[in-house]
mmCIF file of C-alpha atoms in Angstrom:
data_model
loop_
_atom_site.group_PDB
_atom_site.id
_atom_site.type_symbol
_atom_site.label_atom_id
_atom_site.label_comp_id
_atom_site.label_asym_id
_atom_site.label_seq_id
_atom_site.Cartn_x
_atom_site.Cartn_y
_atom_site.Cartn_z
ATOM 1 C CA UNK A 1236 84.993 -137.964 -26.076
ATOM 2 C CA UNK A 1237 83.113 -135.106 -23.150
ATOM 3 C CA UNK A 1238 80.426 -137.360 -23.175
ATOM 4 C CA UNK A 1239 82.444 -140.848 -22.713
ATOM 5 C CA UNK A 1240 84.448 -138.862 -19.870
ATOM 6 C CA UNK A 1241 81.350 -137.905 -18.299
ATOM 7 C CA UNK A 1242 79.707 -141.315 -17.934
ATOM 8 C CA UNK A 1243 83.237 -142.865 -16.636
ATOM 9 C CA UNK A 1244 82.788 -140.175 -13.994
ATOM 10 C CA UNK A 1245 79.723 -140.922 -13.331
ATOM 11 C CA UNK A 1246 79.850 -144.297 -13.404
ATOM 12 C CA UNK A 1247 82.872 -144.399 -10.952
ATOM 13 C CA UNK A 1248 80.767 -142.040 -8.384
ATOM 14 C CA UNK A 1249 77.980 -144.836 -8.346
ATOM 15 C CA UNK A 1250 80.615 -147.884 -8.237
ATOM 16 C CA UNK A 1251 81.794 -145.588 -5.070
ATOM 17 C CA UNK A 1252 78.188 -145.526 -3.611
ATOM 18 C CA UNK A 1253 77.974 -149.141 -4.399
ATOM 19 C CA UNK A 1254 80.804 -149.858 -2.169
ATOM 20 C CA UNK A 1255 80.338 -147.519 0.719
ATOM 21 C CA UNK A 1256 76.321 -149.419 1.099
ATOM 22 C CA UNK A 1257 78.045 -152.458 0.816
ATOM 23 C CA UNK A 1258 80.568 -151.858 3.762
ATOM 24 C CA UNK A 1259 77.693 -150.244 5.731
ATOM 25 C CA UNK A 1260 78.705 -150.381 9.316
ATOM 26 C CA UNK A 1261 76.793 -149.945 12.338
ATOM 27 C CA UNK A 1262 77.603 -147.103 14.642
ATOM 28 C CA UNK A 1263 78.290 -147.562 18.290
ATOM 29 C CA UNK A 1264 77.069 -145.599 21.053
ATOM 30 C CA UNK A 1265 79.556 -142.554 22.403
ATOM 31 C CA UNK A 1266 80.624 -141.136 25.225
ATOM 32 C CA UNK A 1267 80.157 -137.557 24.921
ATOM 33 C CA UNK A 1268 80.438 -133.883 26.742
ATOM 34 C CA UNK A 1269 77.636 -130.869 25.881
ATOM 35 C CA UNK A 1270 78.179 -127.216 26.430
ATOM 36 C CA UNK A 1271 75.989 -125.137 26.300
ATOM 37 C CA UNK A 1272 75.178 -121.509 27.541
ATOM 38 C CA UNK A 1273 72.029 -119.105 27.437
ATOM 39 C CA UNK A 1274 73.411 -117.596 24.429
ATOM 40 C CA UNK A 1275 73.672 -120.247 22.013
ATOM 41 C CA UNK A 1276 71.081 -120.589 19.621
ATOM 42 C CA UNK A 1277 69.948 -123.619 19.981
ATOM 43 C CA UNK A 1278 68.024 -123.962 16.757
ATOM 44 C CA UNK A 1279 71.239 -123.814 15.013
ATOM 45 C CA UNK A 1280 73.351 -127.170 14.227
ATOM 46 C CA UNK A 1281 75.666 -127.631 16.650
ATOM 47 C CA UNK A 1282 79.367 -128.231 16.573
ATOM 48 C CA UNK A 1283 80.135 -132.048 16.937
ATOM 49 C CA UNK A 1284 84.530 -132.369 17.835
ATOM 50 C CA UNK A 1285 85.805 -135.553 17.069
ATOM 51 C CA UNK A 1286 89.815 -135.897 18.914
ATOM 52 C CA UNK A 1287 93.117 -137.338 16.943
ATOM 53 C CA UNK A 1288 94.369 -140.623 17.418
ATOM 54 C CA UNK A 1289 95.407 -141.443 20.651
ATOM 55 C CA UNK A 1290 93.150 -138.610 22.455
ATOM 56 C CA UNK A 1291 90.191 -137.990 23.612
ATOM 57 C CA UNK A 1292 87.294 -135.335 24.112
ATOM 58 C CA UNK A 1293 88.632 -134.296 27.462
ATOM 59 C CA UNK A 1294 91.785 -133.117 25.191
ATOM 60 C CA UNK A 1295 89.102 -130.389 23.647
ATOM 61 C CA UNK A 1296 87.357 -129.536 26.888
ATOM 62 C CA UNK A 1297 88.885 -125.956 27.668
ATOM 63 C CA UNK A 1298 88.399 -124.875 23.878
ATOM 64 C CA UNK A 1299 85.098 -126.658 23.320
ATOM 65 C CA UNK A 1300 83.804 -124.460 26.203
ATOM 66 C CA UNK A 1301 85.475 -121.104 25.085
ATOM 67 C CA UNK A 1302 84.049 -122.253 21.727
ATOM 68 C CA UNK A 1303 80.196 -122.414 23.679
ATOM 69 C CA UNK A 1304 80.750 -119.123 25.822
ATOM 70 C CA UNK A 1305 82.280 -116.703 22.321
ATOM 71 C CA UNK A 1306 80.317 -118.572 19.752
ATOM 72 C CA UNK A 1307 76.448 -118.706 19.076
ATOM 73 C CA UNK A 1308 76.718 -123.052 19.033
ATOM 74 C CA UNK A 1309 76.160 -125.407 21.380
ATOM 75 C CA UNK A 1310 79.439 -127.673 21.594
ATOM 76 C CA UNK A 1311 79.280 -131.502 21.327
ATOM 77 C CA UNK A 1312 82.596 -133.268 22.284
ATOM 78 C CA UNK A 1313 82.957 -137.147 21.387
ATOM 79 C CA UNK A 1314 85.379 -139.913 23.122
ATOM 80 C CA UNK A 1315 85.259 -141.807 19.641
ATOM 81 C CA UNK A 1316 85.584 -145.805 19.766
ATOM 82 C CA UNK A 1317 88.239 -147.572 20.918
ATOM 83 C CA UNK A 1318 89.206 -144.340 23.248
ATOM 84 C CA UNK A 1319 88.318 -142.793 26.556
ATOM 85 C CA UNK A 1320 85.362 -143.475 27.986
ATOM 86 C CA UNK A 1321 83.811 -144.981 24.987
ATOM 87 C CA UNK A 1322 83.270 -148.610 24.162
ATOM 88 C CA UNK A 1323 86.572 -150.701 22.871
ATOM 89 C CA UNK A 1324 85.044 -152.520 20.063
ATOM 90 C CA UNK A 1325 86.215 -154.285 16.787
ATOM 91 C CA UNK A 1326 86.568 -151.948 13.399
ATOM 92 C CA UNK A 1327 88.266 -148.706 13.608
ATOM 93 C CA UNK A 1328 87.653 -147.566 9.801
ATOM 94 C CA UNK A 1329 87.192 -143.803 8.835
ATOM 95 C CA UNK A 1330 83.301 -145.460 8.116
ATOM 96 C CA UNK A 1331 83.209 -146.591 11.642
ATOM 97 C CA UNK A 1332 84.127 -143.660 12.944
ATOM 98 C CA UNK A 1333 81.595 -141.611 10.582
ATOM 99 C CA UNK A 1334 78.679 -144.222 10.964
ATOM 100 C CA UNK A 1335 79.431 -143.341 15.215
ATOM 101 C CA UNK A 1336 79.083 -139.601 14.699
ATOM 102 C CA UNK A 1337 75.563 -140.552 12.795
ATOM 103 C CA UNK A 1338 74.210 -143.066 15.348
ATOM 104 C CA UNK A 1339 74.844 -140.139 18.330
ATOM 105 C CA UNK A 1340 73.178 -137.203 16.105
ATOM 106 C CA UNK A 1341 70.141 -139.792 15.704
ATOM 107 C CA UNK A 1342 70.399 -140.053 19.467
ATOM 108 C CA UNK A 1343 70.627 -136.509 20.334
ATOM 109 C CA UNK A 1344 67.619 -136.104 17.767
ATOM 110 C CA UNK A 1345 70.175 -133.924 15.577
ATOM 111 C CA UNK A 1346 69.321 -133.015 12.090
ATOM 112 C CA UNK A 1347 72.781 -131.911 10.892
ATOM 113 C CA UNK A 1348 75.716 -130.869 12.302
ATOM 114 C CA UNK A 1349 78.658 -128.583 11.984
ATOM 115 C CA UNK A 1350 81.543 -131.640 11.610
ATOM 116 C CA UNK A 1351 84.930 -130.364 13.470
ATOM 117 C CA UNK A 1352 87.607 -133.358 13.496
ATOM 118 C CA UNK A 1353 90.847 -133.168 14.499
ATOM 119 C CA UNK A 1354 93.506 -135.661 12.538
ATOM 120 C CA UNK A 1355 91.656 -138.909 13.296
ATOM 121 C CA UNK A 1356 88.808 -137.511 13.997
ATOM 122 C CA UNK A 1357 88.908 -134.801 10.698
ATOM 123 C CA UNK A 1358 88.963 -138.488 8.640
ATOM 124 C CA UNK A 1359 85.971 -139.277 10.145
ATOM 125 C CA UNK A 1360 84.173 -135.919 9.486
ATOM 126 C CA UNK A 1361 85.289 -135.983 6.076
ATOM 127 C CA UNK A 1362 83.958 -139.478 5.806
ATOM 128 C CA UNK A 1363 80.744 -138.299 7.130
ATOM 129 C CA UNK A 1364 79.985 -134.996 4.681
ATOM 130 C CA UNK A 1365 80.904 -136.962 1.903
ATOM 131 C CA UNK A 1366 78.901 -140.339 2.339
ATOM 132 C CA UNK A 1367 75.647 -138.225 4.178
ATOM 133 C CA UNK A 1368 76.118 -134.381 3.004
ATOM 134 C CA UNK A 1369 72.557 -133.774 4.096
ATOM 135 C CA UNK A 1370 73.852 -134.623 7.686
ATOM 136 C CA UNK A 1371 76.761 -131.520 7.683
ATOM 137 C CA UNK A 1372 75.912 -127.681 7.421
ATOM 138 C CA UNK A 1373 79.510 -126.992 7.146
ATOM 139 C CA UNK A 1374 82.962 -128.817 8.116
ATOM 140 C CA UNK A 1375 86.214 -127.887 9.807
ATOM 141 C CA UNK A 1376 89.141 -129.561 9.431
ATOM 142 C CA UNK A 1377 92.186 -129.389 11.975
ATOM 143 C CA UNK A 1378 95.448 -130.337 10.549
ATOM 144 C CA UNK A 1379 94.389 -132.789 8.195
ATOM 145 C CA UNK A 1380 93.546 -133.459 4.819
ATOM 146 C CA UNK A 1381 92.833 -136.885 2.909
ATOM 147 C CA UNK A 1382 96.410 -137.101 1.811
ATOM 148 C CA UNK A 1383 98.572 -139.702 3.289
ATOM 149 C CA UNK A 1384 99.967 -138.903 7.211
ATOM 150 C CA UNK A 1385 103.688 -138.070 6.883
ATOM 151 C CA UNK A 1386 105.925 -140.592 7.678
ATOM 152 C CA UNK A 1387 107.251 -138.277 10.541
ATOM 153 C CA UNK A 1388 103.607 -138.394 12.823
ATOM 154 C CA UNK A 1389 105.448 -140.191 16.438
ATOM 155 C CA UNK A 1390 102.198 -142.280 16.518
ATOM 156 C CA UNK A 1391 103.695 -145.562 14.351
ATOM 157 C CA UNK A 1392 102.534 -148.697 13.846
ATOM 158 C CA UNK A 1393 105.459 -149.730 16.210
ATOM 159 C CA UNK A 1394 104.161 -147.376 18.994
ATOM 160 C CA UNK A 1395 100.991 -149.471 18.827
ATOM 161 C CA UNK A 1396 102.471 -152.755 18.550
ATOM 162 C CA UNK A 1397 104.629 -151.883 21.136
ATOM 163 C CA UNK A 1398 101.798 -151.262 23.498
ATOM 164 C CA UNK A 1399 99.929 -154.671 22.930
ATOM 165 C CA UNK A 1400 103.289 -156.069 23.811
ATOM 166 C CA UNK A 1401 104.138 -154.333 26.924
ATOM 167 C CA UNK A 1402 101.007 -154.056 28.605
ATOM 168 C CA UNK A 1403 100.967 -157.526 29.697
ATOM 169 C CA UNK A 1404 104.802 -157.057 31.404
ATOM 170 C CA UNK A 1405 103.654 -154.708 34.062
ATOM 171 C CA UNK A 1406 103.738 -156.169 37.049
ATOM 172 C CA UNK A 1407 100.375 -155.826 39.046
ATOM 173 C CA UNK A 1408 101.130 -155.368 42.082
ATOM 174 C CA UNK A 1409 102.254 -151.942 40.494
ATOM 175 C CA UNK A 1410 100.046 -148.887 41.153
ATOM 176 C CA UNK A 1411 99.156 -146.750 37.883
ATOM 177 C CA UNK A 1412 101.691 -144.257 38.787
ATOM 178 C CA UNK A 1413 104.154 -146.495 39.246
ATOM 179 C CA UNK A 1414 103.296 -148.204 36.063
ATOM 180 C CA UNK A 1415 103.605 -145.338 33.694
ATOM 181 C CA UNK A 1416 107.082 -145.095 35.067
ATOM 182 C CA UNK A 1417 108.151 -148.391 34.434
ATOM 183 C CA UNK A 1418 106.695 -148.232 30.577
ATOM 184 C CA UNK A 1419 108.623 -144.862 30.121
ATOM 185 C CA UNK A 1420 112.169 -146.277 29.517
ATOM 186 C CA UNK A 1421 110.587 -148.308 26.688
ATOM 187 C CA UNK A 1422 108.760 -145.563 24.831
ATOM 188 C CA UNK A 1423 111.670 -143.120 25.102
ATOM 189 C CA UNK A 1424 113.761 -145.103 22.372
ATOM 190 C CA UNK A 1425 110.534 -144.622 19.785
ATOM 191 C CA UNK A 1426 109.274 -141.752 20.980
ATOM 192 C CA UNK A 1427 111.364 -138.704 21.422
ATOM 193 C CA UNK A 1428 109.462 -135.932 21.891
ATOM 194 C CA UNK A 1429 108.326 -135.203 25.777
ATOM 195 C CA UNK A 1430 104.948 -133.899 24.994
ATOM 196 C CA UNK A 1431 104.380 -136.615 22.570
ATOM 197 C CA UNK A 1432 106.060 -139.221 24.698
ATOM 198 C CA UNK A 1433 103.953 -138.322 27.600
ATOM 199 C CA UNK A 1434 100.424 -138.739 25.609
ATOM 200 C CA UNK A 1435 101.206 -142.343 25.116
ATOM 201 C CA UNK A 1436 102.253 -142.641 28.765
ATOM 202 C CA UNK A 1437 99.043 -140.997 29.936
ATOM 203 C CA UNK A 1438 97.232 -143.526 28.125
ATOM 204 C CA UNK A 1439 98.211 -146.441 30.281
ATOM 205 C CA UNK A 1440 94.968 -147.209 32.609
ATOM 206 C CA UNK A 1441 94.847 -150.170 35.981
ATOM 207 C CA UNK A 1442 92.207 -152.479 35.143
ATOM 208 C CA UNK A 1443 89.686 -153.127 38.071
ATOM 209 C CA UNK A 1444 91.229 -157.350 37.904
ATOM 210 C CA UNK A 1445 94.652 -155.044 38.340
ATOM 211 C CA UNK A 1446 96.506 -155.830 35.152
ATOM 212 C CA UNK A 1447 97.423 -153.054 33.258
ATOM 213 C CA UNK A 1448 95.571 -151.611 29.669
ATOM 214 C CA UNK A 1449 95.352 -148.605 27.535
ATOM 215 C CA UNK A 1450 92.178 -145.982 27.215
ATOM 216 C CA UNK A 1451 93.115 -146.418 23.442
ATOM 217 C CA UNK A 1452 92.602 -149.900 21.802
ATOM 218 C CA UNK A 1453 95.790 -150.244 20.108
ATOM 219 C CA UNK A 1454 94.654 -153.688 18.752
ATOM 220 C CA UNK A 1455 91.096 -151.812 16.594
ATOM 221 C CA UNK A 1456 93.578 -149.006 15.408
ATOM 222 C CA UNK A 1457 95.885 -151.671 14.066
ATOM 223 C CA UNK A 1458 92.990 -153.325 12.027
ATOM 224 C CA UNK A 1459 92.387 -150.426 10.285
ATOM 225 C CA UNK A 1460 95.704 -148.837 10.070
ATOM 226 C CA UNK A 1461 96.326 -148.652 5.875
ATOM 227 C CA UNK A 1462 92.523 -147.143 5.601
ATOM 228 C CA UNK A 1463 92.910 -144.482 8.673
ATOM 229 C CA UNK A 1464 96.631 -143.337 8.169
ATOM 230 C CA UNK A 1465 98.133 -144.842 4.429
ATOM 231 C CA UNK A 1466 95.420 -144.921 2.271
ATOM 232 C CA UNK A 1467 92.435 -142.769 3.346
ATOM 233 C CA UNK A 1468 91.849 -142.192 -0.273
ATOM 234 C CA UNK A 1469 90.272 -145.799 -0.866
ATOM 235 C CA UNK A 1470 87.556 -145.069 1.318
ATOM 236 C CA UNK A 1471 86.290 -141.636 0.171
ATOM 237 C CA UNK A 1472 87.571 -142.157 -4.012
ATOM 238 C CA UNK A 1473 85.071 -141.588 -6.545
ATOM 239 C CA UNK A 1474 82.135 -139.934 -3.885
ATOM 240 C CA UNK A 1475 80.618 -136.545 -5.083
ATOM 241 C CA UNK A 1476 82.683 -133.980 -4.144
ATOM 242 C CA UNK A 1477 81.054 -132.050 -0.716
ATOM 243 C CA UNK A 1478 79.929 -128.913 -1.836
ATOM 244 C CA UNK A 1479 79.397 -126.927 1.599
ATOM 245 C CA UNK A 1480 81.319 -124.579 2.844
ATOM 246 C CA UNK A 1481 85.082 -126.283 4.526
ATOM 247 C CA UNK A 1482 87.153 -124.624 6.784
ATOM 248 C CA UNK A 1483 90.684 -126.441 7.338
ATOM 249 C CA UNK A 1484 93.071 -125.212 9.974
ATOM 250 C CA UNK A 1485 96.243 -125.906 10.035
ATOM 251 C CA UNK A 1486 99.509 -125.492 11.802
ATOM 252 C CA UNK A 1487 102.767 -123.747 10.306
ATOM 253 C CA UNK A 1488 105.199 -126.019 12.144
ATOM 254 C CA UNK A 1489 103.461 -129.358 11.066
ATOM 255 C CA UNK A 1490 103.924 -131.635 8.393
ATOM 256 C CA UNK A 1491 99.969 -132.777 7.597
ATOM 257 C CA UNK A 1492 98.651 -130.085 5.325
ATOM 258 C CA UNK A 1493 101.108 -129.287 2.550
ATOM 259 C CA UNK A 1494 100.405 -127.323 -1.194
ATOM 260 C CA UNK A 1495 100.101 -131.214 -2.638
ATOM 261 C CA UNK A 1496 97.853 -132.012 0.119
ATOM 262 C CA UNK A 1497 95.536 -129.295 0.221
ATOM 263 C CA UNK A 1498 95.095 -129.971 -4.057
ATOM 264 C CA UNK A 1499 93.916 -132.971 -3.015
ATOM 265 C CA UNK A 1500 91.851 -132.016 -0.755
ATOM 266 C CA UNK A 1501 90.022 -129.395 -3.071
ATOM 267 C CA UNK A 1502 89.346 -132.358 -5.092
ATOM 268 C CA UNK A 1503 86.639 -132.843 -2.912
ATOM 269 C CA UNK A 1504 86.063 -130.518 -0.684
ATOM 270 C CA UNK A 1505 86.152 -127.399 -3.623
ATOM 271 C CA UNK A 1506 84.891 -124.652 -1.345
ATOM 272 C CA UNK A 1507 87.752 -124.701 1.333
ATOM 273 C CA UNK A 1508 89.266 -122.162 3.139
ATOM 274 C CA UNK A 1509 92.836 -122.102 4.283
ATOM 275 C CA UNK A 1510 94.011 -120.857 7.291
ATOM 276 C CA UNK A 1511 97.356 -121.951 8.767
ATOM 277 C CA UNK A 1512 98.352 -120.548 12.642
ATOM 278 C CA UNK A 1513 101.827 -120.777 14.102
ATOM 279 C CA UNK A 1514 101.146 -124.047 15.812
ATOM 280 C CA UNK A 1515 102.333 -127.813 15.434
ATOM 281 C CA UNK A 1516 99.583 -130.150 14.759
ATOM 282 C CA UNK A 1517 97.690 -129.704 17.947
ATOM 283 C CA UNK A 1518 96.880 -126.086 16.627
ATOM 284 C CA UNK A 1519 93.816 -125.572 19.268
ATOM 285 C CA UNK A 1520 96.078 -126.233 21.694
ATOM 286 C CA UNK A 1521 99.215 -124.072 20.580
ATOM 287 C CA UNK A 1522 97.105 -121.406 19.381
ATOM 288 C CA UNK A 1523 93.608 -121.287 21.427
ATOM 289 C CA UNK A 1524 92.334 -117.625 20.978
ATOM 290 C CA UNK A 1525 93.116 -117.693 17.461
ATOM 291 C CA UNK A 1526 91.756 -121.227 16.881
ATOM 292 C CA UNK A 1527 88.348 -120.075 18.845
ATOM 293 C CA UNK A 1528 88.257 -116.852 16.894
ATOM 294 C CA UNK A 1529 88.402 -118.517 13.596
ATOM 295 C CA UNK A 1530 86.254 -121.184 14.381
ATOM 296 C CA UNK A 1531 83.592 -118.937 15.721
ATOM 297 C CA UNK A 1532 83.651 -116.540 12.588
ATOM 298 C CA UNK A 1533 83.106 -119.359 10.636
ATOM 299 C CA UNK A 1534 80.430 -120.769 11.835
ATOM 300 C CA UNK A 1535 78.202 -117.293 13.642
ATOM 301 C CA UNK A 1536 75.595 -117.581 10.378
ATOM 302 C CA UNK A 1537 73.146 -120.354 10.803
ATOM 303 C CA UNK A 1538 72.951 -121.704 7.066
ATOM 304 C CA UNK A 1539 69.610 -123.409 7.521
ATOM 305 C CA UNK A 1540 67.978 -121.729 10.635
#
């Protein structure tokens, strides 16, 4: 009976394998921020940030460089696809996302990495130590876990839908200002929250023809909505568990890391560490000296210098 449990296990981990190699995806090219200051050790992996939905790396820049001057890394912010600055592009899967993070670290001539994702971009660090763990010295989590996102996150599928739909309605003779005025009275019935409200406002961008667009691409996040935000769990199930060391973050006033979702978690991610901060779920943000603090403890021993 052990042994008949033991080769379903194992069997399962190589269907897994099977499947991520045969949705192999090819990683885009990133726009990215590096800081960097004479006392980071530069031999050391450095730590790669990857934003939440909706975001970008600018959203990290004050605690990315506290992170550089405190620390002993070298800091690595990404715009991932589909946001900021980098390319708007078809597929917006947690592989995507991962197979990105690989293509820049084979551009920056990076060995491995310490993985820091943020919601979103926690998925597609996750994704990463799992399907390449010889890529990731150690991971930190912000916020999230692989369990579903609760129904309560503000960014909906109707948030997105609604901003295919209203982009077009702007008029152009409008100036961008103007614009994310005139889109406010339509968000405010979905979105109630001001800070959360005025993140999708921000997000509105004039075109250089002079219609009106988004810095996200609300159409690629759509595409790959159930594997990003329903069922993130397809796309990791049955991989080896990551064995390095994990550290997830999380806020006390948020809804994404729970005691069912951390036990799934440890399911594969067995040597994480806790720590929750009175924050929402932009804890670098609520709490940024504690978040730096934590973040630099964690990662001042170079595992493989």
């Amino acid at each position: 009976m052990v042994r008949q449990r033991i080769l379903s296990a194992i069997l399962a981990r190589t269907q897994a394998l099977r499947n991520y190699r045969a949705t192999f995806v090819q990683g885009t090219r990133l726009e990215y921020v590096s800081y960097s200051t004479p006392r980071n050790q530069m031999e050391a992996p450095p730590i790669v940030v990857m934003h939440d939905l909706n975001l970008s790396g600018e959203s990290w820049r004050h605690v990315a460089s506290n992170l550089s001057q405190h620390g002993l890394r070298q800091v690595i912010t990404v715009d991932a696809r589909n946001h900021g600055l980098s390319p708007h592009i078809s597929g917006h899967s947690p592989l995507h996302l991962a197979a990105d993070v690989e293509a820049l670290m084979g551009h920056q001539r990076l060995n491995k990495i310490v993985a820091l994702g943020h919601g979103m971009g926690g998925r597609a660090m996750m994704t990463l130590a799992l399907t390449q763990p010889q890529l990731v010295e150690r991971v930190i989590l912000v916020d999230t876990t692989p369990a579903p996102v609760p129904s309560s996150f503000y960014l909906t599928r109707e948030v997105f839908e609604m901003m295919i739909q209203v982009a077009p309605t702007i008029p152009a003779n409008l100036s961008l200002s103007e614009g994310r005025r005139f889109i406010l009275p339509i968000f405010q019935d979905v979105v109630q929250d001001v800070s959360e409200l005025r993140t999708v406002i921000q997000n509105l961008r004039k075109m250089q023809d002079s219609t009106f667009g988004w810095s996200v691409n609300p159409q690629a996040v759509l595409s790959s909505w159930a594997e990003m935000m329903i069922d993130y769990e397809s796309t990791i199930g049955g991989l080896s568990p990551f064995m390095g060391e994990v550290l997830l973050i999380a806020g006390s006033q948020s809804e994404f890391v729970t005691s069912t979702s951390i036990s799934i978690m440890q399911r594969y991610f067995p040597n994480t560490v806790v720590q929750i901060l009175d924050a929402g779920h932009c804890v670098y943000e609520d709490q940024p000296e504690q978040f730096v603090e934590l973040v630099v403890e964690f990662t001042q021993v170079c595992l493989v210098c």
